[in-house]
Structure formats: C-alpha cells, structure tokens
Coordinates of C-alpha atoms and ligand atoms in Angstrom, one line a residue:
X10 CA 0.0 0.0 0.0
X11 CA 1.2 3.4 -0.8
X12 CA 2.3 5.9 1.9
X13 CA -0.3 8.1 1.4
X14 CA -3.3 5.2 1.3
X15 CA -1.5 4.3 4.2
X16 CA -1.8 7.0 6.3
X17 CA -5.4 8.1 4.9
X18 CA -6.3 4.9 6.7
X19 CA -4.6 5.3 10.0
X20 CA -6.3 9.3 10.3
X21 CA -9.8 7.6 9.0
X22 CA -9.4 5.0 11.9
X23 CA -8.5 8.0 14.4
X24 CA -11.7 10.0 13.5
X25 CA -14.3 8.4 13.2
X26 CA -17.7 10.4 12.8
X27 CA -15.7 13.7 11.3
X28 CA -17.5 13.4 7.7
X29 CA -16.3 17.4 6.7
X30 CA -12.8 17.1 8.8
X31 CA -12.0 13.6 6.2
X32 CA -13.3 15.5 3.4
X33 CA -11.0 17.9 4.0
X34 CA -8.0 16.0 4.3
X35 CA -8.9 13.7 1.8
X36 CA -9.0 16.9 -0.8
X37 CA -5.6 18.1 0.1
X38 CA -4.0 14.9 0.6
X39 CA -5.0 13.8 -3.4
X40 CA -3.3 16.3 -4.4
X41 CA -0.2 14.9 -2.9
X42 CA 1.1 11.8 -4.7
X43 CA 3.6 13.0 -7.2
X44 CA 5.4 15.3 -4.0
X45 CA 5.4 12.0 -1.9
X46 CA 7.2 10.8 -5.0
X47 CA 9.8 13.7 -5.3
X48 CA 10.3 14.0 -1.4
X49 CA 10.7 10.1 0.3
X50 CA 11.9 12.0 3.8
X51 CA 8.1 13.2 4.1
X52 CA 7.0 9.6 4.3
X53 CA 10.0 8.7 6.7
X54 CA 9.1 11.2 9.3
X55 CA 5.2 10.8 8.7
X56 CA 4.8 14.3 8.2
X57 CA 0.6 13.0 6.8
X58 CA -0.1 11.7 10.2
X59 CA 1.4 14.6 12.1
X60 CA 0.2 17.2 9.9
X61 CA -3.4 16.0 10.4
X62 CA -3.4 15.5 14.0
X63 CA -4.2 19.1 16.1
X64 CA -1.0 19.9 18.2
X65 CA -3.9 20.7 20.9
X66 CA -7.1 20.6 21.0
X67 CA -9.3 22.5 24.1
X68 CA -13.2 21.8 24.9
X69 CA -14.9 23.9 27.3
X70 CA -18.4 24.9 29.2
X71 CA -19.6 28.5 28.5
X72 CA -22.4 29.1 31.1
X73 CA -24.4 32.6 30.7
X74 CA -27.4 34.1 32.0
X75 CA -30.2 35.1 28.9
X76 CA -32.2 38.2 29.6
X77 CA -35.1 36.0 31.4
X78 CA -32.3 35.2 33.6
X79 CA -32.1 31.7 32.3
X80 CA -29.4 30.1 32.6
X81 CA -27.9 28.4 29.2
X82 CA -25.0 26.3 28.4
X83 CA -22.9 26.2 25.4
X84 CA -19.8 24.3 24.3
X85 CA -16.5 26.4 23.4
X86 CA -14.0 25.3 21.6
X87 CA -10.3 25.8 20.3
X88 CA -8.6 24.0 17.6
X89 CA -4.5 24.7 18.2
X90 CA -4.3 22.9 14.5
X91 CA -0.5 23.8 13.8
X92 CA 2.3 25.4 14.7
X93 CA 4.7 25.3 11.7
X94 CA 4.9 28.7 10.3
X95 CA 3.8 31.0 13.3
X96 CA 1.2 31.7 16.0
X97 CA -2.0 29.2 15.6
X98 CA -4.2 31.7 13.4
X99 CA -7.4 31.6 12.5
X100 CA -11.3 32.4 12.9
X101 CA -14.0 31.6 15.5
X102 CA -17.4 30.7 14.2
X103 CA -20.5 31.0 16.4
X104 CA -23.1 28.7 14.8
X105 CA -25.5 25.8 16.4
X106 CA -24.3 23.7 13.6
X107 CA -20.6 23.9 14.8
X108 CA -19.5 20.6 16.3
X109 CA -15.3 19.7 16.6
X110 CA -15.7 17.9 12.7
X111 CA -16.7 21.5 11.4
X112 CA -14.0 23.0 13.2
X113 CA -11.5 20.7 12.6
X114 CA -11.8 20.9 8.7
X115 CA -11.6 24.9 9.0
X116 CA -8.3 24.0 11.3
X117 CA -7.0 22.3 8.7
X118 CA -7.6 24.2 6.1
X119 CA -6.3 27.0 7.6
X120 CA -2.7 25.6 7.6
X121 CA -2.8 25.4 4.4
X122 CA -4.4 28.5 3.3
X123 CA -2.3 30.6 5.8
X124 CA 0.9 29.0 4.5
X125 CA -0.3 30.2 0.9
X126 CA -0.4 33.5 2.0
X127 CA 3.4 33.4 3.3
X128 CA 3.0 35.5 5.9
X129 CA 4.7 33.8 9.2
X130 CA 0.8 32.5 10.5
X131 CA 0.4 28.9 11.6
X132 CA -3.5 27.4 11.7
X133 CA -6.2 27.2 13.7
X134 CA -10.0 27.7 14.2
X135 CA -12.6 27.5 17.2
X136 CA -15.9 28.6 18.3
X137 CA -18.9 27.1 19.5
X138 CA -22.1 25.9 19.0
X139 CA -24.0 29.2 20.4
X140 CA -26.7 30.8 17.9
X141 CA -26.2 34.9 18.0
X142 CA -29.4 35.1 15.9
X143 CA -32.5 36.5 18.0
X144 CA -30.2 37.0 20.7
X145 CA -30.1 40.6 21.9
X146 CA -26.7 42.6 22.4
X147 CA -26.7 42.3 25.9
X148 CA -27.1 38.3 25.7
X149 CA -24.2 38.4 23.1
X150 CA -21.7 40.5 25.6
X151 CA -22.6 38.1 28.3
X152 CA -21.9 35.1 26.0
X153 CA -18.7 36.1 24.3
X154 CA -17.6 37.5 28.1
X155 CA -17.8 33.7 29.5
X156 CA -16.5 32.3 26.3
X157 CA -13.4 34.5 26.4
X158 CA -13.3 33.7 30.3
X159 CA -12.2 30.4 29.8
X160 CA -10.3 30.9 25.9
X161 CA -8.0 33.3 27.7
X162 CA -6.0 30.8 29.3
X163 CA -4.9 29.6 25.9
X164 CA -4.3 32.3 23.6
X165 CA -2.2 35.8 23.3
X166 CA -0.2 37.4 20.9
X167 CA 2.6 35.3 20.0
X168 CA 0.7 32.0 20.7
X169 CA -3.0 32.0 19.2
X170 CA -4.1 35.0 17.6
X171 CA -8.2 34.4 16.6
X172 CA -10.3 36.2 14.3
X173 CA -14.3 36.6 13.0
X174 CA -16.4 33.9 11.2
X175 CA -19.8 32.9 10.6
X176 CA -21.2 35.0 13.2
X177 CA -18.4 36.7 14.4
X178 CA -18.0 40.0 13.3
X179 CA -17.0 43.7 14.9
X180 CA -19.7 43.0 17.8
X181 CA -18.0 40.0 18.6
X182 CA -14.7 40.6 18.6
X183 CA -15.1 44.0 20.5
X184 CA -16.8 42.3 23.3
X185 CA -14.0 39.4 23.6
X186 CA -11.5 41.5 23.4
X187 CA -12.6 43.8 26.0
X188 CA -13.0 40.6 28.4
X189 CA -9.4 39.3 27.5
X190 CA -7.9 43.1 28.2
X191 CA -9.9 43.1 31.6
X192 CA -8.6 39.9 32.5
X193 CA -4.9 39.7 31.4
X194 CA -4.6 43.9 32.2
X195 CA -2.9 44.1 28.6
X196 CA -4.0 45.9 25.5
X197 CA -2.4 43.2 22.7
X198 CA -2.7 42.2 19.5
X199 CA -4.8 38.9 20.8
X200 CA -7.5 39.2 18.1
X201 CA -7.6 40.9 14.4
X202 CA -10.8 42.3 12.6
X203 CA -10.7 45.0 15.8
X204 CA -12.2 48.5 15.4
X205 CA -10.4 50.8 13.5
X206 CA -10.3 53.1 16.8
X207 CA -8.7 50.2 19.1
X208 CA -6.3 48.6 17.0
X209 CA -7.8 47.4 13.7
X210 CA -6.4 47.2 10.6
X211 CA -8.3 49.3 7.8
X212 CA -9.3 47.1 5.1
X213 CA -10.0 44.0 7.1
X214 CA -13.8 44.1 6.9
X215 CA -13.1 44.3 3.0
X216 CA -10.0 42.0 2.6
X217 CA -12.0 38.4 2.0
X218 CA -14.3 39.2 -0.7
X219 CA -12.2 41.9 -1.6
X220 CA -9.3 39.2 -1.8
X221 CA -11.7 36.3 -3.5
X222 CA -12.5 38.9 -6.8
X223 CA -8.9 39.5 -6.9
X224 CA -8.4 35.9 -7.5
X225 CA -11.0 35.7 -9.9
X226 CA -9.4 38.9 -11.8
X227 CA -6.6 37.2 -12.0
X228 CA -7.8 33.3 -13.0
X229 CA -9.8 35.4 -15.9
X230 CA -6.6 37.6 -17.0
X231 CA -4.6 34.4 -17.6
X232 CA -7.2 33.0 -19.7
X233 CA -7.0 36.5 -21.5
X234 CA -10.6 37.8 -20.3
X235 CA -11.6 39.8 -17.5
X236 CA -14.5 39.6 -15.1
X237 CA -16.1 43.4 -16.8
X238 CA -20.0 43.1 -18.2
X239 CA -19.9 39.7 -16.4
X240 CA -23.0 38.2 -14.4
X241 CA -21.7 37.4 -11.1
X242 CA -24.0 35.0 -9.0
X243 CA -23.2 35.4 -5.5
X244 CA -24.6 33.4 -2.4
X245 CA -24.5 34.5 1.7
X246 CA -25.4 37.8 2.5
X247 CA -22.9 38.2 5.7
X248 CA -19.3 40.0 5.4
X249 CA -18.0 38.3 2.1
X250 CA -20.7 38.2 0.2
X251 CA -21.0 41.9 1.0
X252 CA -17.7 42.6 0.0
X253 CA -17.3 40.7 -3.1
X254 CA -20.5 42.1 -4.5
X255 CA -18.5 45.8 -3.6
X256 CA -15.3 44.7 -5.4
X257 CA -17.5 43.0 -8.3
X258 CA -19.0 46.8 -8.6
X259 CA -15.5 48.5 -8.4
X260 CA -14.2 46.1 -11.7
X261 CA -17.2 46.2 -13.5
X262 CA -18.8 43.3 -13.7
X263 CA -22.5 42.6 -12.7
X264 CA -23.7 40.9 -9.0
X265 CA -27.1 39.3 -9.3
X266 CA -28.1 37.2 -6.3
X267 CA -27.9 36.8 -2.4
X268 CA -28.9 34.5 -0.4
X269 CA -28.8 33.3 3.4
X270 CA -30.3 30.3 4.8
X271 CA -33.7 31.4 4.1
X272 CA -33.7 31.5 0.4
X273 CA -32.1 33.8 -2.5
X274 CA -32.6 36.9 -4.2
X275 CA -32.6 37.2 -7.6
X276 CA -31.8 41.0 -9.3
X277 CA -30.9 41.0 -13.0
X278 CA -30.9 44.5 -12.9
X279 CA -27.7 43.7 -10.9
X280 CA -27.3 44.2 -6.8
X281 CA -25.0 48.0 -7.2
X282 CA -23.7 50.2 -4.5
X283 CA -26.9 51.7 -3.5
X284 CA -28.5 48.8 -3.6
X285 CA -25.4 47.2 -1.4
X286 CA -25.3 50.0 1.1
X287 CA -29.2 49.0 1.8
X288 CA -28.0 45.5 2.1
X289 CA -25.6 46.1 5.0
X290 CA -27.7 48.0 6.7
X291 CA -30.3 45.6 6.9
X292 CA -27.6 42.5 7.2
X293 CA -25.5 44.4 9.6
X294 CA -28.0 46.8 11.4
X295 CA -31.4 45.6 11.7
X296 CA -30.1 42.0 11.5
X297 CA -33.0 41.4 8.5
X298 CA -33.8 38.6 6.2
X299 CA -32.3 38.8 2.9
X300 CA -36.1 37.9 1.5
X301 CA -36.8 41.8 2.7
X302 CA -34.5 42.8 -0.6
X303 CA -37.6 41.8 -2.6
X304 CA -39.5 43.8 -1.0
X305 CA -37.7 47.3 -1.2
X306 CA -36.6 46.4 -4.8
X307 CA -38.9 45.9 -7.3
X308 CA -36.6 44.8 -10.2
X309 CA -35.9 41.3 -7.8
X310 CA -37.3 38.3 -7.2
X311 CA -37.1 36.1 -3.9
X312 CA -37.3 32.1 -4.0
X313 CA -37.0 30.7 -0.4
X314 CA -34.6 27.6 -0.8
X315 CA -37.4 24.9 -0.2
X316 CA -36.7 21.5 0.0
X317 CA -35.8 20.3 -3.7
X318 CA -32.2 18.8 -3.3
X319 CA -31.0 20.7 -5.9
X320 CA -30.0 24.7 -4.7
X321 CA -32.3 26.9 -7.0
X322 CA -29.7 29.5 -7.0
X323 CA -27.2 27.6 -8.9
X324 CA -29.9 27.1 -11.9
X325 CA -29.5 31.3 -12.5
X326 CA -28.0 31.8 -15.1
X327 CA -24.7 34.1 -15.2
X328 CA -21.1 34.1 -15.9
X329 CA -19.4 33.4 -12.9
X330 CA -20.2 32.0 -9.2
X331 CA -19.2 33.2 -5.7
X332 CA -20.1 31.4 -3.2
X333 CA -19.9 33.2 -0.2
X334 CA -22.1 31.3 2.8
X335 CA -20.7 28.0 3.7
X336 CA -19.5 24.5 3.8
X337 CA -20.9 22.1 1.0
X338 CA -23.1 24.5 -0.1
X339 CA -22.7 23.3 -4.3
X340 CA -22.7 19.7 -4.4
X341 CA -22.6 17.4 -7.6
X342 CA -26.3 18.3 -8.5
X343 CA -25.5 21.9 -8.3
X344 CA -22.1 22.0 -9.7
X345 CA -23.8 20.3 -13.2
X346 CA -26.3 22.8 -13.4
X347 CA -23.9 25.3 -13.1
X348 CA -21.6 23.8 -16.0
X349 CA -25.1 23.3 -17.9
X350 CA -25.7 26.8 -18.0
X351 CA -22.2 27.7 -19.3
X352 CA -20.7 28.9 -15.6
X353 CA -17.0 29.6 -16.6
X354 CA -15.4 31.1 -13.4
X355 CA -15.7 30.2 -9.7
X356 CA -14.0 31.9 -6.8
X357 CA -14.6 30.4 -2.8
X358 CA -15.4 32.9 -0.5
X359 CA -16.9 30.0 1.9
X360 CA -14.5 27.5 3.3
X361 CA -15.3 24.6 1.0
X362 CA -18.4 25.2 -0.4
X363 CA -18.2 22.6 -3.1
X364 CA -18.8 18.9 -2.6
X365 CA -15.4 16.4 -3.7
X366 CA -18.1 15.4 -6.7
X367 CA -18.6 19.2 -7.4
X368 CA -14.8 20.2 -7.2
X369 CA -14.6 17.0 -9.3
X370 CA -16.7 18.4 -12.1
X371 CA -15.7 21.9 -12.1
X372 CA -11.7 20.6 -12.3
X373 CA -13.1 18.1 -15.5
X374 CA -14.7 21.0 -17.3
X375 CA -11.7 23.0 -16.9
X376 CA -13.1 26.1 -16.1
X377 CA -11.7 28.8 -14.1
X378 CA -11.8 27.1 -10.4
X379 CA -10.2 28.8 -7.6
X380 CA -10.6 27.0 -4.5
X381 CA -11.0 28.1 -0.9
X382 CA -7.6 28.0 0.8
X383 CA -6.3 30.4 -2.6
X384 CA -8.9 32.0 -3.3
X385 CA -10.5 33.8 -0.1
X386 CA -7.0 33.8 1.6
X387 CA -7.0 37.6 1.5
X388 CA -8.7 38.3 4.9
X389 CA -6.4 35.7 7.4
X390 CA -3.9 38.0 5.0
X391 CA -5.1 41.1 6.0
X392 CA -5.3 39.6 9.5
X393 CA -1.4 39.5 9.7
X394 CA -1.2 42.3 8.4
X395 CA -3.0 43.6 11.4
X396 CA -0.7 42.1 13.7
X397 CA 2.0 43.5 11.8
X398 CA 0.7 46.4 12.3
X399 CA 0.0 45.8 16.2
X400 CA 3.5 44.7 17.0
X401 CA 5.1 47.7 15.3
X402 CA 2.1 50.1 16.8
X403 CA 2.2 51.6 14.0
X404 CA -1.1 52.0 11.1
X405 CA -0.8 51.8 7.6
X406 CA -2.9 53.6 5.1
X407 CA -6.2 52.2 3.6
X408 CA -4.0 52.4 -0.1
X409 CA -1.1 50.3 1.8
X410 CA -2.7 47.6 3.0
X411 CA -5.3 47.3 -0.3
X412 CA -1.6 47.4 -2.3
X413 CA -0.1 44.4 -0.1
X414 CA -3.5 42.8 -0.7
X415 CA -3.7 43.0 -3.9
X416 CA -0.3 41.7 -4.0
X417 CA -0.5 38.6 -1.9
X418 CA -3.8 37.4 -3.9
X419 CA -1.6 37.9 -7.2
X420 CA 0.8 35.7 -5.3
X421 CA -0.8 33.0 -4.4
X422 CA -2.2 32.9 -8.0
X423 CA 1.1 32.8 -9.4
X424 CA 2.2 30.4 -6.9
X425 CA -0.2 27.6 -6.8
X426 CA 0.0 28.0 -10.8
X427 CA 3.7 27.3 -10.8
X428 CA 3.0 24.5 -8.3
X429 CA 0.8 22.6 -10.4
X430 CA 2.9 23.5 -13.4
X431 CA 5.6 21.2 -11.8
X432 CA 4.1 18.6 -10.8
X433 CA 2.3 17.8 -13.8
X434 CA -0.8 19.6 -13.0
X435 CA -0.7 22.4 -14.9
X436 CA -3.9 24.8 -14.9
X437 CA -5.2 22.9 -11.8
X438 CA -5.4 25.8 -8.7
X439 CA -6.5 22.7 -6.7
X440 CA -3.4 20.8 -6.6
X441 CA -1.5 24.1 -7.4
X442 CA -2.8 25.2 -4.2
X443 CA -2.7 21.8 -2.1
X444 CA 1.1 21.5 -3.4
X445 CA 2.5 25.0 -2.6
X446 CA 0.5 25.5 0.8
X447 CA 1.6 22.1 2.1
X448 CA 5.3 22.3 0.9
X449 CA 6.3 25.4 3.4
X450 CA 4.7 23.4 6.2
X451 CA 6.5 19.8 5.5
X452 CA 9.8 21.8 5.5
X453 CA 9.3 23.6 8.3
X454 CA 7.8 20.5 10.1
X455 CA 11.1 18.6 9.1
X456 CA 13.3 21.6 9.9
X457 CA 11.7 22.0 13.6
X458 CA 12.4 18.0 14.5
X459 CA 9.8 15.8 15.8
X460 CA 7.3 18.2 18.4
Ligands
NDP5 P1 -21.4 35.8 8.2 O1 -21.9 35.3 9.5 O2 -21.1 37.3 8.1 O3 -22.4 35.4 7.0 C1 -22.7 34.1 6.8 C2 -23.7 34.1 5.6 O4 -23.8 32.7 5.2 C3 -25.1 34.5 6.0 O5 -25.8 35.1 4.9 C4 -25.8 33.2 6.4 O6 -27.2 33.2 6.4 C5 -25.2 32.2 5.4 N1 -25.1 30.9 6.0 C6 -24.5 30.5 7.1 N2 -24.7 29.2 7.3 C7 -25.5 28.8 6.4 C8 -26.1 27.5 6.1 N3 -25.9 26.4 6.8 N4 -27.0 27.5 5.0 C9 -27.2 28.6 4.2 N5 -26.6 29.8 4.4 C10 -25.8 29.9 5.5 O7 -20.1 35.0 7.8 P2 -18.9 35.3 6.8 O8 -19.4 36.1 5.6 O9 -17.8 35.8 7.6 O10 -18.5 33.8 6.3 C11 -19.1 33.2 5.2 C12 -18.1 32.1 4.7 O11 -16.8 32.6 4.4 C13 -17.9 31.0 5.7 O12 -17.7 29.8 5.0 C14 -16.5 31.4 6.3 O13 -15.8 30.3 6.9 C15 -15.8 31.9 5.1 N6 -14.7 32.8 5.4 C16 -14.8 34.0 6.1 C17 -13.8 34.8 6.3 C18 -13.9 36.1 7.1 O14 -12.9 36.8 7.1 N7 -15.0 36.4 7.7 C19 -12.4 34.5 5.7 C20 -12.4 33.3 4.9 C21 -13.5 32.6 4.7 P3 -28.1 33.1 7.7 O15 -28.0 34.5 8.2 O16 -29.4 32.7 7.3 O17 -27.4 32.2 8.6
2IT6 O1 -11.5 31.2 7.3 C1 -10.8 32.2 7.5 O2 -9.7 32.4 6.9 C2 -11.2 33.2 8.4 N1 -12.3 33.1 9.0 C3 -10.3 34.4 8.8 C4 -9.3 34.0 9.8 C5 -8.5 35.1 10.4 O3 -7.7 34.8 11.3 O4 -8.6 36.3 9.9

C-alpha cells in the first residue's frame, strides 16, 4: 500500500464520525502523490499523520445568563491545529451547527491556506455551538464575556491569535476582546478584525471578498478575459458576500443574487452600490432577512430555498459563481447545473463550499476554479497584516494595505500556478494550491524535528 493510502487509513481509523474534517484532508492529501514521490523524507518522518493530528485541541463549558435570567450552556472550543509557520491563526465561528468535525476541517484548512499566503501564520480555528441570531446585544456581551473567560488561558499574541467567522463579526470581537484586556490587564494584538479606533487594521472588513475577486481577476486575466460586463452569482449575504459584491461593482462586472439560509434573491438588474449599502444595513443593522431585498426592490425576485435537493440558485444563469455562505453549499447536483448553463469562473469565498463530486466536475470541465484555501485567503492576509501592524504600533494607510492585498492574492495565483505547473498539473489551482501551501509546512515541520 502506498504511503499516502496508508496514512489516509490510519487518520480515517482515528476520526471516526468527522465526515467534513475527512473531506478535508482527503482533498488536500489527493493532491499529494507526485510530492510524496519527489520527497521520500516526508513519508519517513510521517509528516501525513502529524500534519493532520491538532497539536492541541481545548473543549470547554460556557455558562451565561439570557435576559429571562435563564441560565444556558454552550460548548467552546479551540482547535491549536499547527504550529509550523507562526502563531496558531485563524477564525472563530459562532453557529449551532458547529460541532469539533466542522471545526477541525476549517483547522485544517487554515494551515494550508495561511501557509499560501506566506506571511509567518500557523492554523487554527474555534468557536462554539451558540446561535447569535434573535439574541439581543446584551445576551451576546454576556456570551462572548464567558466564552473569552475560559479561551483566555490559551491564547495571546505570540501564541493563538483568533479572528471573526460565521457570526463573528465587529460586535464580537469588540466584546471578547474587551474581556481578555480586563482579565490579562494588557492591551495586545490577541485578536484581528478590531475596530479601527482600538487597533484594527483598515481594510480587514473588505480584505475576503475583496481578496476572493482579486483571484478571480486574476484566473480570468490568464485566460486573456476579464470579469467586466460579467454576471456574477453570489450566495450568503454576511461579510463576504458583501464585500465581493462591492469589489465585483468597483471592476465592473455585474452581481445578481444573495442568499442566506432562508432562500435567494434574484436581481438581473444587478445588486449595485446603493443597492449594497441598503443590504448592509439591513444584514449588519437591523439584522434582517435577505427575502426583505424583494420587498424594497422591485426589479428582484425572492425564491425561499425549499426542500428540492438541488439549490435553486445555482440554476440562475450568469457568468461566474461566488459562493460566499458555507460549507458544502454546491454539491454534484449543483455543480452540473452550473456547467449546464455555461458557468466559466468560480471563486470560494466559503471555506469549502463545493462537494469532492462538485470540485470534481468543475476541475473536468476546466473552467476557471479557484478554491478556498487560494482563493479567499485575503482576509487571514489582512489579519497578519494587522498584527503586523499591532506589534510595530504603527497603522498603515487604507491604499497600503489594499496594495499588499492586492499583491499577496496575485501571489498565491502565481504560486499555486507554478506548483501545479511542476508537478504535472498544470492549470489545476487545486493541486497548485494543495502543493504549494503544504510544501512550506512539510519543511518547516522537518526543519523543527519531531514536536
Ligand atoms: P457571516 O456570518 O457574516 O455570514 C454568513 C452568511 O452565510 C449568512 O448570509 C448566512 O445566512 C449564510 N449561511 C451560514 N450558514 C448557512 C447555512 N448552513 N446554509 C445557508 N446559508 C448559510 O459569515 P462570513 O461572511 O464571515 O462567512 C461566510 C463564509 O466565508 C464561511 O464559510 C466562512 O468560513 C468563510 N470565510 C470567512 C472569512 C472572514 O474573514 N469572515 C475568511 C475566509 C472565509 P443566515 O443569516 O441565514 O445564517
Ligand atoms: O476562514 C478564514 O480564513 C477566516 N475566517 C479568517 C481568519 C483570520 O484569522 O482572519
């Protein structure tokens, strides 16, 4: 049996039950064979087994009171995923889906990703299973206070540095990071996406779906196009898919849908600034339904997402797809309906939105597919950036940081193209990505010796 069947089979037996966390390694680790081939010493010092097993993992209770003056429990979590390159780096998602699978696939992903963006970032992810939605402020402060009560003990600056998520955003972070500074005494660089006043770095509301249509700009310049006059669909309606459909505006190309998990809007009269700054008022604001778009503009449609197995936003027709809300959100059903109408560029905003069978289908038709850990690497980017920033206390310029953006996105194109170039893969961003992300961690794995 090959090394890499091998050890596939040793992680499987070690996780049982973690459907997305094997999906995710499965998709990097196919990517692998011909550098197994090229580099033997990876298989000597099992760098698969290691690299797939969390340096630490930390479970925890998060008691608060609810505005009845209920008590509620929730379960926190951190996933201390790897170490390699820097600081464990990476988001916290508050969601009543999240379980340690979920969280261990963003982990993992993260490494990966992070490592593409070559800034000195190791990987991570947590979170918990607590749903913000219909909670008031004060019920948020109280949760993210007891959360951060116990999370405290195992992050800082130079050792776990997290970030927002699906439902994680300014609020959020502003409230955990006024709990860590009241009980550590220290005003640090623990967390990024901060407020512009306290720390932040400008830009990093903007820098994911800013980064993800950087990516595309740049998959459709090497096939000699570009993404002006195109029809964009986009899905979500949180921070990316707000900020994609801004940077879609800026380049000239045409956003059409939103979605969240109520259904999608359909505008063919395109979603534009205007329209956009009602969005995020009602998204970020009045905390609205995306079905409420319908309502205040007449030239869109609303279809709530039903039952049908098939995602009725994925039949719109357009040029190019964004998805922007979560995991496994296109599967094989979707991803053929999209080739069927003539879908010739996708960019991941989501952490892997696309099924293996859709990824599968998407890399057969040979269409422009940037995936996840390339292609919405621009905000953990930015986040460095921010910590840059932090541990210099200095602040760079809105222009700055967009430059160095705009510059690591073009990187990581140019990298993970080179990457699959040389090893036989050439055009593929998946393996291109897989291969260059995971190189800089087996080397630095091997260089550190066996922790
Ligand atoms: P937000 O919480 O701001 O928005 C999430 C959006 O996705 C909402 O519209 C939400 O709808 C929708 N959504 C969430 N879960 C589901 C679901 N199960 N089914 C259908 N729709 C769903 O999160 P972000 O915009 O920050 O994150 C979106 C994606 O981007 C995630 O996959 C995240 O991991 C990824 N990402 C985020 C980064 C960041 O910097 N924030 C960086 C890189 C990737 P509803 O309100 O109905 O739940
Ligand atoms: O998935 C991701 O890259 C994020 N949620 C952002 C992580 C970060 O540390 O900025």
């Amino acid at each position: 049996m090959s090394y890499l069947d091998d050890a596939l089979q040793t992680i499987e037996a070690m996780n049982p039950h973690e459907p997305e966390f094997m999906q995710s390694v499965r998709e990097v680790f196919d990517s692998l064979e011909s550098v197994l081939k090229k580099h033997p010493e990876y298989a000597r010092h099992r760098i698969l087994e290691r690299v797939a097993e969390p340096e630490r993992t930390i479970t925890f209770r998060v008691p608060w009171e609810d505005d009845q003056q209920k008590t509620r429990i929730n379960r926190g979590y951190r996933v201390e995923f790897s170490s390699a390159l820097g600081p464990y780096k990476g988001g916290l998602r508050f969601h009543p889906s999240v379980n340690l699978s979920i969280l261990k696939f963003l982990g993992f992903e993260q490494i990966f990703k992070n490592s593409l963006t070559l800034q000195p970032i190791g990987g991570g992810k947590g979170g918990s299973n607590f749903n913000p939605k219909g909670c008031s402020d004060n019920e948020v402060m109280r949760f993210c206070q007891s959360f951060m009560t116990e999370l405290s003990r195992h992050i800082g600056p130079d050792t776990d540095v997290p970030a927002g998520d699906i439902g994680v955003g300014g609020r959020e972070i502003g409230y955990l990071f006024g709990q860590y500074k009241r009980l550590r005494n220290e005003f640090t660089g623990v967390l990024t996406g901060k407020g512009l006043d306290w720390g932040g770095s400008l830009i990093r509301p903007e820098a994911t779906g800013y980064g993800v249509v950087y990516f595309a700009a740049e998959m459709a310049q090497a096939r000699g196009t570009s993404l002006e006059g195109k029809d964009c669909l986009v899905s979500g309606s949180g921070n990316v898919a707000q900020f994609t459909v801004e940077k879609l505006n800026h380049l000239g190309a045409r956003p059409i849908t939103l979605s969240d998990s109520g259904g999608f809007v359909h505008d063919p009269d395109g979603i534009d600034l205007d329209k956009l700054k009602w969005v995020m008022e009602l998204k970020n604001e009045r905390r609205g339904r995306i079905s409420e778009y319908a309502d205040q503009f007449k030239s869109a449609t609303y279809t709530p997402r039903g039952d049908t197995s098939a995602n009725p936003l994925w039949q719109v027709n357009g040029d190019c797809a964004f998805p922007c809300a979560t995991q496994n959100e296109i599967d094989g059903e979707d991803a053929a309906n999209l080739l069927a109408n003539n879908i010739s560029l996708i960019s991941e905003g989501a952490n892997m939105p696309s099924t293996a069978d859709a990824a599968h289908q998407f890399i057969e038709a040979k269409i422009a597919y940037g995936p996840a850990k390339a292609a919405n690497a621009g905000g953990v980017a930015v986040s460095a950036l921010e910590m840059a920033q932090n541990g210099a206390r200095t602040r760079w310029s809105r222009e700055e940081v967009d430059d160095k953006l705009k510059h690591i996105m073009t990187n990581i194109h140019a990298n993970a193209l080179d990457a699959a170039e040389t090893y036989g893969r050439s055009g593929n961003y998946v393996d291109g990505a897989n291969i260059a992300g995971f190189l800089r961690v087996a080397n630095a794995m091997l260089d550190q010796g066996l922790v």
